[in-house]
Amino acid sequence: MFHPVEEAMWILRINMTDRTSKWEAVPERFRTLYGRALTSKIVAEEVPPLCHALGPNNKLVLSAGIVTSTPAPTSARVSVGCKSPLTGGIKEANAGTSWGPDLASLRIRAMIVEGLPQDTDKFWGTLIHWDADAKQPVVEFFDASEYTGKDVYEAYPMIYQRFEGRISIASIGNAGEYGYGNSGIVFNDQAKRPSRYAGRGGVGAVMASKRLKFIVLNAKGAPGVEIADKALFDEGRKKMIDAIRSHPISKPKGGLNTYGTAVLVNILNEAGGLPTRNFSAGRFDGAPKTAGEAIFETNKERTGKEVYNHACSPGCIIQCSNTLFNPDQSERASCIEYESTWALGANLGVEDLDDIATMVHLCNAYGLDTIETGVTLGVAMEGGVIPFGDSKGAIQLIHEMGKGTPTGKMLGGGAEVAGKLLGVRRVPTVKGQAMPAYEPRAVKGIGITYATTTMGADHTAGYTICPEILGVSGKQDPLSPEGKAALSRAFQATTAFIDSSGHCLFIAFPILDIASGFEGFIQECNGVLGTNWSADDVVAYGADVLKVERAFNEAAGIKAEADRLPEFMHLEPLPPHNQVFDVPDEALDSVFKEM
């Protein structure tokens, strides 16, 4: 039996053609769908697969997870879905921010932005707040033209000054305004920085195509999320907290809290799986200067104390978001993720930590995905635009992207576009999206995930790094292709559920190693929904999400033949292990055939 909380929740439609809003009851078929499961379902049902991603028939869908806005630990994620202008397929990108909990607190299960305005000279914003008399949220539109052309670090304080209350912000930057396939949607962090990104797949360009600059939430007075079985929820929550706080990777002053996600730099470098100079090698001599340990020690030297990391969003007890400080103790950049310090560091042959931080800050300011930006710059270096190691030249190219120069617009199209224009053969993309910071020739399971995920190359879609590199859930040989199709399949299905739950992907470390943590994870969800799911149900739920996404991609023309890595990875042995990607096509095809 379901608790009737869904009757007090809504789907909000924002039609940008005439700037109207409409409230709809949550359909019965959506009763247990949240986060990624819901964004993908709505996109699959309402977006024509062959439509132009920046045209009137694409839709932008935002939804928080099952346990988002509850006291569940590390659960403040929001999913963004659409047809991707980068891959041409379905896209889900998510971020940790107060915006997700505030959306759920306002009882909005999903927000669907559709239509295109006739007046394309203007950008608009929406303010959504709680009306205590009407007992539901209210939508107001405002002219956002005065904020266009400004970087988000300039624009966000102006929005916080304009609106009072419990304010959270989602917006696009310059990159979205230019329609880049490399543009993300930025959300605020706990310190009101515009630094939390749903970064991948060009979701920022889709939001911009609707001429929507801001979605501002004021959750003051909002009723919050109801919990069907609080005793069961609390039992699960306690197990989750205990698991997170006892696992060496996620515990206080553990790997993530001390060194952030950039703790992986030295680990992957040692494993020979850190892509270097546009995926031409697996080790980078300068890697230690760009790693989480270097950030920690640099901050200690500059501030005179040990600086541990902070939470990106409400309720996060892992707290892996770092800050790099300048010698005068002012802030240089926050946050420098593993993917970012790799993409703008080892991948470019750059070892200057301050210059990497500058590039991260500029990507945040302009609304650029750091992964796609770094890989694009690596392709540009391969093509002779600037030499490898030229960090100052890379900074200048990011400025050109932010300013919309001809060169900047070419690079803003992403790595695959840049590779075609520059005549580069080594272009590390799948389905048009740049590969993240794990070399598939040195870590075969993640290569299978890159090839087969519905999202284009995406490590978060099935993070086999857990057993292949970190020894979480058992240790597997990263160089061996044996059994890795099944491994990727299991991780992809479980991840689809995690993305729907509202939890951060990093809960995977404790719940994979600590049985009571996984049990608590399921109990939390059952407690909120009034369901009686088992572990098998969770995997089946995730598999259903993948089937919906896969069907959309196939209808969009992205068939099984697209589930392949670039040719050069099959031909060029990767130092230091001198391995090629030797997973047979039959194994790649089996990932979804056997689901």
XYZ file of C-alpha atoms in Angstrom, residues 1-522:
522
model
C 0.000 0.000 0.000
C 1.186 3.504 -0.795
C 0.939 6.366 1.619
C -1.126 9.147 -0.050
C 1.643 11.751 0.040
C 1.801 11.837 -3.763
C -1.658 13.382 -3.872
C -0.126 16.543 -2.411
C 2.662 16.688 -4.991
C 2.650 18.182 -8.455
C 4.249 18.172 -11.837
C 4.898 21.755 -12.895
C 4.923 22.676 -16.571
C 6.567 25.910 -17.614
C 5.655 26.870 -21.184
C 8.148 29.419 -22.444
C 6.187 30.101 -25.653
C 3.670 32.223 -23.770
C 5.310 32.164 -20.314
C 2.542 30.284 -18.561
C 2.604 27.631 -15.878
C 0.382 24.642 -15.282
C 0.055 22.291 -12.332
C -0.717 18.616 -12.860
C -1.323 15.745 -10.467
C 1.348 13.054 -10.430
C 0.051 10.207 -12.639
C -0.299 6.771 -11.137
C 2.405 5.383 -13.452
C 4.885 7.875 -11.957
C 4.094 7.003 -8.352
C 7.530 5.575 -7.535
C 9.527 7.482 -10.145
C 11.856 10.244 -8.974
C 15.157 11.764 -10.095
C 16.707 10.076 -13.119
C 13.898 7.529 -13.434
C 11.349 10.309 -13.789
C 13.350 12.676 -15.997
C 14.133 9.855 -18.420
C 10.545 8.589 -18.414
C 9.110 12.014 -19.207
C 11.692 12.680 -21.919
C 10.974 9.268 -23.442
C 7.220 9.869 -23.423
C 7.127 13.512 -24.496
C 10.210 14.325 -26.593
C 10.325 13.124 -30.223
C 13.607 11.190 -30.475
C 14.487 12.753 -33.839
C 13.746 16.348 -32.837
C 16.430 19.028 -32.849
C 17.860 19.247 -29.339
C 17.647 23.063 -29.388
C 14.290 23.158 -31.149
C 10.740 23.625 -29.856
C 10.027 19.926 -29.305
C 12.791 19.186 -26.818
C 11.966 19.537 -23.138
C 14.031 20.144 -20.030
C 12.954 18.084 -17.022
C 14.171 18.536 -13.447
C 13.374 16.175 -10.576
C 14.759 15.526 -7.109
C 15.286 12.009 -5.757
C 13.168 9.760 -3.553
C 14.863 10.715 -0.282
C 15.940 14.236 -1.261
C 14.806 16.842 1.294
C 14.528 14.204 4.004
C 17.125 13.726 6.783
C 18.749 10.935 4.738
C 22.526 11.546 4.671
C 24.220 12.815 1.518
C 21.000 12.867 -0.496
C 20.560 16.353 -1.965
C 20.788 15.452 -5.650
C 18.667 16.796 -8.481
C 18.464 15.239 -11.952
C 18.232 17.198 -15.208
C 16.947 15.400 -18.288
C 16.486 16.239 -21.986
C 17.617 15.197 -25.428
C 21.319 16.045 -25.529
C 22.641 18.425 -28.191
C 26.047 16.788 -27.708
C 25.120 13.099 -28.123
C 21.765 13.311 -29.894
C 20.439 10.822 -27.335
C 18.779 10.955 -23.961
C 20.615 12.791 -21.194
C 20.528 12.811 -17.419
C 23.000 14.983 -15.537
C 22.766 15.568 -11.802
C 24.132 17.864 -9.137
C 24.303 18.174 -5.367
C 22.807 21.461 -4.207
C 20.149 22.966 -1.949
C 18.067 23.517 -5.108
C 17.067 19.845 -5.226
C 15.841 19.641 -1.622
C 14.022 22.957 -2.056
C 12.243 21.668 -5.173
C 11.096 18.597 -3.245
C 10.183 20.691 -0.215
C 7.885 22.745 -2.461
C 6.172 19.428 -3.318
C 7.205 19.631 -6.971
C 7.913 16.098 -8.163
C 9.089 17.260 -11.573
C 9.440 20.536 -13.422
C 9.062 20.403 -17.205
C 10.240 23.367 -19.281
C 8.832 23.317 -22.810
C 8.185 25.516 -25.822
C 10.199 28.369 -27.305
C 9.364 32.088 -27.027
C 8.802 34.096 -30.182
C 10.938 36.921 -28.814
C 14.458 35.483 -28.886
C 16.145 38.734 -27.891
C 15.242 38.301 -24.240
C 16.063 35.874 -21.469
C 13.620 35.238 -18.656
C 13.685 33.954 -15.128
C 11.141 32.185 -12.986
C 10.595 32.571 -9.266
C 8.765 29.697 -7.581
C 7.631 30.175 -4.002
C 5.134 28.720 -1.540
C 1.715 30.333 -1.175
C 0.512 29.506 2.332
C -3.076 30.550 1.588
C -3.369 28.512 -1.617
C -1.339 25.698 -0.040
C 0.710 25.210 -3.187
C 3.655 26.768 -5.013
C 3.250 29.841 -7.210
C 5.225 30.719 -10.332
C 6.246 34.228 -11.343
C 8.240 35.271 -14.423
C 10.763 38.089 -14.533
C 12.843 39.716 -17.250
C 16.417 38.433 -16.924
C 17.897 40.368 -19.829
C 20.022 42.526 -17.537
C 21.909 39.418 -16.356
C 22.796 38.030 -19.775
C 26.391 38.230 -20.907
C 27.559 38.232 -17.278
C 29.466 35.356 -15.780
C 27.595 33.548 -13.037
C 29.897 34.784 -10.257
C 28.732 38.278 -11.160
C 25.077 37.372 -11.677
C 24.390 35.190 -8.615
C 24.933 37.887 -5.953
C 22.543 40.117 -7.892
C 19.833 37.427 -7.742
C 20.397 36.808 -4.026
C 20.079 40.544 -3.443
C 16.914 40.765 -5.544
C 14.960 37.959 -3.838
C 14.521 37.404 -0.126
C 13.761 34.125 1.591
C 15.211 30.610 1.423
C 16.682 31.082 -2.030
C 18.262 28.479 -4.310
C 19.277 29.168 -7.897
C 19.609 27.173 -11.101
C 20.907 28.999 -14.149
C 22.964 28.967 -17.301
C 26.183 30.831 -17.994
C 27.630 32.370 -21.126
C 28.247 28.908 -22.590
C 24.536 28.125 -22.495
C 23.669 31.479 -24.036
C 25.958 30.622 -26.956
C 24.278 27.224 -27.349
C 27.425 25.185 -26.707
C 27.249 21.413 -26.539
C 29.775 21.932 -23.744
C 27.408 23.917 -21.482
C 25.964 22.897 -18.138
C 23.329 24.088 -15.697
C 24.814 25.637 -12.570
C 23.345 25.472 -9.070
C 24.427 27.133 -5.846
C 26.451 25.395 -3.171
C 26.075 25.910 0.582
C 28.119 29.120 0.495
C 25.989 30.513 -2.380
C 28.790 29.943 -4.881
C 27.624 29.114 -8.417
C 29.753 25.989 -8.481
C 27.532 22.891 -8.515
C 26.993 21.692 -12.075
C 24.752 19.333 -13.957
C 27.562 19.631 -16.409
C 27.444 17.012 -19.093
C 25.724 16.705 -22.448
C 24.890 20.343 -23.175
C 21.913 20.617 -20.819
C 22.741 24.319 -20.392
C 22.207 24.907 -24.108
C 18.772 23.251 -23.903
C 17.758 25.518 -21.003
C 19.075 28.523 -22.939
C 17.168 27.516 -26.071
C 13.999 28.051 -24.022
C 15.325 31.563 -23.245
C 15.304 30.661 -19.571
C 18.217 32.155 -17.650
C 17.230 31.426 -14.038
C 14.977 29.124 -12.070
C 14.869 30.654 -8.603
C 13.266 28.740 -5.738
C 12.129 30.341 -2.486
C 11.342 27.462 -0.157
C 10.463 29.640 2.833
C 7.329 28.200 4.412
C 7.300 25.163 2.123
C 5.787 22.058 3.748
C 8.617 19.638 3.010
C 8.532 15.953 2.175
C 6.241 13.513 3.973
C 7.557 10.112 5.028
C 5.194 7.144 4.877
C 6.909 5.001 7.543
C 9.119 7.158 9.715
C 10.295 4.339 11.976
C 11.526 2.319 8.996
C 13.095 5.410 7.454
C 14.912 6.271 10.686
C 16.207 2.706 10.987
C 17.582 2.846 7.458
C 19.005 6.314 7.971
C 20.959 5.192 11.031
C 22.441 2.261 9.128
C 23.429 4.549 6.279
C 25.088 7.074 8.581
C 26.985 4.336 10.403
C 28.196 2.837 7.120
C 29.294 6.171 5.655
C 31.098 7.203 8.831
C 32.942 3.901 9.206
C 34.168 3.331 5.638
C 37.776 4.518 5.081
C 36.909 6.364 1.874
C 33.834 8.226 3.145
C 34.422 8.637 6.900
C 35.294 11.996 8.523
C 38.940 12.842 7.790
C 38.975 9.864 5.454
C 40.111 9.948 1.845
C 37.303 12.087 0.427
C 36.943 14.480 3.356
C 40.690 15.099 3.497
C 41.752 15.148 -0.138
C 38.472 15.394 -2.043
C 37.795 13.368 -5.164
C 41.242 14.477 -6.372
C 42.618 11.787 -4.035
C 42.242 9.574 -7.117
C 44.951 11.350 -9.118
C 47.888 9.522 -7.582
C 45.938 6.261 -7.378
C 45.064 6.224 -11.081
C 48.514 7.479 -12.024
C 50.120 4.593 -10.163
C 47.704 2.187 -11.870
C 48.737 3.539 -15.273
C 45.186 4.622 -15.962
C 45.470 8.423 -15.773
C 44.890 9.687 -19.337
C 47.780 11.976 -20.238
C 48.311 14.413 -23.132
C 45.102 13.576 -24.952
C 45.002 9.891 -24.007
C 48.456 9.115 -25.389
C 49.803 7.673 -22.100
C 48.522 6.370 -18.769
C 50.978 8.096 -16.468
C 51.910 11.736 -15.963
C 55.129 12.711 -14.189
C 53.532 15.900 -12.894
C 50.471 14.159 -11.467
C 51.451 14.460 -7.778
C 51.561 18.260 -8.140
C 47.881 18.267 -9.221
C 46.486 15.712 -6.747
C 44.285 16.044 -3.680
C 47.308 15.624 -1.437
C 48.959 18.611 -3.163
C 45.820 20.712 -2.674
C 45.757 19.778 1.017
C 49.435 20.555 1.574
C 49.261 23.800 -0.435
C 46.339 24.993 1.676
C 48.154 24.023 4.869
C 51.185 26.028 3.800
C 49.142 29.057 2.724
C 46.657 29.167 5.620
C 48.841 27.801 8.410
C 46.373 25.021 9.256
C 44.915 21.790 7.959
C 41.865 22.557 5.831
C 39.362 19.727 5.507
C 36.618 19.738 2.911
C 33.044 20.973 3.056
C 29.587 19.790 1.999
C 28.344 20.805 -1.428
C 24.729 20.456 -0.316
C 22.499 20.106 2.763
C 22.856 16.934 4.785
C 26.085 15.687 3.195
C 28.232 13.915 5.782
C 30.937 12.800 3.343
C 31.926 16.420 2.621
C 34.370 16.026 -0.264
C 34.172 19.525 -1.798
C 37.515 21.292 -1.528
C 38.822 24.828 -1.927
C 42.228 25.987 -3.113
C 43.421 29.159 -1.424
C 45.800 31.792 -2.754
C 48.973 32.748 -0.865
C 47.046 35.687 0.640
C 44.419 33.161 1.879
C 41.745 34.400 -0.502
C 39.827 31.736 -2.405
C 41.179 30.737 -5.811
C 38.709 28.015 -6.771
C 36.093 25.690 -5.310
C 35.661 22.895 -5.979
C 38.565 21.148 -7.764
C 37.196 17.690 -8.489
C 39.287 14.744 -9.664
C 37.764 14.987 -13.125
C 38.565 18.693 -13.316
C 42.152 18.601 -12.101
C 42.770 15.701 -14.499
C 41.039 17.230 -17.540
C 42.800 20.563 -17.138
C 46.001 19.029 -15.762
C 47.404 15.664 -16.846
C 45.274 15.535 -19.980
C 46.877 18.811 -21.121
C 50.338 18.072 -19.763
C 49.829 20.860 -17.186
C 51.184 20.531 -13.645
C 50.709 24.080 -12.300
C 48.021 23.706 -9.641
C 47.199 27.417 -9.513
C 46.647 27.534 -13.273
C 44.441 24.432 -13.081
C 42.401 26.141 -10.351
C 42.091 29.254 -12.496
C 40.737 27.139 -15.353
C 38.244 25.420 -13.035
C 37.015 28.790 -11.820
C 36.656 30.078 -15.374
C 34.687 26.998 -16.430
C 32.360 27.574 -13.490
C 32.052 31.249 -14.316
C 31.219 30.695 -17.988
C 29.044 27.618 -17.516
C 31.389 25.094 -19.154
C 31.666 21.404 -18.337
C 35.226 20.913 -17.068
C 35.499 17.390 -18.504
C 34.377 18.309 -22.013
C 36.443 21.514 -21.871
C 39.637 19.744 -20.838
C 39.270 16.970 -23.391
C 38.475 19.534 -26.099
C 41.596 21.493 -25.208
C 43.610 18.271 -25.353
C 42.309 17.652 -28.862
C 43.155 21.267 -29.759
C 46.691 20.753 -28.459
C 46.932 17.556 -30.516
C 45.811 19.643 -33.500
C 48.557 22.206 -32.959
C 46.422 25.130 -31.721
C 48.711 25.458 -28.680
C 51.394 23.075 -27.371
C 50.857 20.523 -24.617
C 51.760 21.988 -21.247
C 50.819 25.561 -22.215
C 48.561 26.398 -19.258
C 48.461 30.117 -20.029
C 47.381 29.363 -23.586
C 44.686 27.035 -22.260
C 43.415 29.771 -19.937
C 43.179 32.109 -22.901
C 41.227 29.551 -24.930
C 38.708 29.165 -22.087
C 38.280 32.936 -22.098
C 37.604 32.731 -25.832
C 34.889 30.165 -25.179
C 33.374 32.433 -22.553
C 33.466 35.442 -24.862
C 32.080 33.610 -27.890
C 34.927 34.327 -30.304
C 35.018 32.208 -33.497
C 37.705 29.978 -31.980
C 35.788 29.858 -28.713
C 32.585 28.769 -30.443
C 34.432 26.024 -32.286
C 35.820 24.702 -29.006
C 32.473 25.150 -27.255
C 31.023 22.520 -29.560
C 32.991 19.873 -27.675
C 35.855 17.483 -28.352
C 34.328 15.624 -31.281
C 33.482 18.833 -33.148
C 36.958 20.233 -32.498
C 38.573 16.998 -33.670
C 36.706 17.065 -36.972
C 37.502 20.720 -37.609
C 41.166 20.279 -36.751
C 41.681 16.972 -38.539
C 42.692 15.131 -35.363
C 42.537 11.328 -35.358
C 42.903 10.718 -31.617
C 39.536 12.016 -30.359
C 38.479 10.290 -27.102
C 34.676 10.403 -27.335
C 31.742 7.979 -27.348
C 28.435 9.025 -28.898
C 29.873 12.531 -29.197
C 30.714 12.963 -25.494
C 34.253 13.253 -24.125
C 35.720 10.492 -21.996
C 36.371 11.205 -18.319
C 39.501 10.578 -16.295
C 39.933 6.799 -16.497
C 41.830 5.219 -19.403
C 39.789 2.332 -20.880
C 42.891 0.490 -22.062
C 44.134 0.328 -18.468
C 40.728 -0.126 -16.777
C 38.680 -2.397 -19.038
C 35.406 -2.372 -17.093
C 35.055 1.391 -17.180
C 35.753 1.205 -20.911
C 32.714 -1.052 -21.275
C 30.658 1.476 -19.327
C 31.883 4.292 -21.586
C 30.949 2.293 -24.659
C 27.532 1.034 -23.627
C 25.973 3.606 -21.317
C 23.003 5.493 -22.733
C 24.694 8.766 -21.818
C 27.804 8.784 -23.999
C 31.184 8.340 -22.301
C 30.328 8.715 -18.602
C 32.133 7.181 -15.633
C 29.259 7.889 -13.238
C 26.902 5.672 -15.259
C 28.580 2.478 -14.032
C 31.536 3.119 -11.761
C 33.510 -0.111 -12.059
C 36.469 1.802 -10.639
C 35.165 0.584 -7.271
C 36.405 -3.026 -7.658
C 38.911 -2.478 -10.475
C 41.012 0.202 -8.791
C 39.803 0.790 -5.230
C 39.054 -2.787 -4.182
C 35.541 -1.840 -3.088
C 33.156 -4.832 -3.334
C 36.154 -7.081 -3.962
C 39.248 -6.558 -6.108
C 39.276 -7.223 -9.847
C 42.182 -6.981 -12.281
C 41.660 -3.746 -14.244
C 43.689 -5.024 -17.216
C 41.569 -8.119 -17.714
C 38.423 -7.978 -19.873
C 37.038 -11.173 -18.345
C 33.636 -10.786 -16.705
C 33.637 -7.042 -17.147
C 30.460 -6.873 -19.278
C 28.468 -8.374 -16.427
C 30.248 -6.108 -13.961
C 29.395 -2.977 -15.948
C 25.798 -4.134 -16.410
C 25.316 -4.582 -12.657
C 26.907 -1.229 -11.864
C 24.851 0.573 -14.511
C 21.564 -0.808 -13.183
C 22.413 -0.066 -9.552
C 23.624 3.414 -10.465
C 20.364 4.208 -12.269
C 18.567 3.510 -8.998
C 21.041 5.560 -6.946
C 20.508 8.467 -9.382
C 16.759 8.086 -8.812
C 17.059 7.875 -5.027
C 18.596 11.326 -4.627
C 21.703 9.984 -2.914
C 25.162 10.959 -4.085
C 26.976 8.264 -6.052
C 29.657 8.188 -3.361
C 27.366 6.242 -1.037
C 28.336 3.341 -3.321
C 31.639 2.942 -1.437
C 30.092 2.136 1.963
C 26.975 0.308 0.748
C 28.991 -2.032 -1.478
C 31.329 -3.010 1.351
C 28.974 -2.852 4.335
C 25.842 -5.001 4.029
C 23.907 -3.071 6.662
C 24.533 0.135 4.697
C 22.925 -1.314 1.582
C 20.043 -2.565 3.677
C 19.630 0.883 5.196
C 19.682 2.482 1.756
C 16.694 0.388 0.678
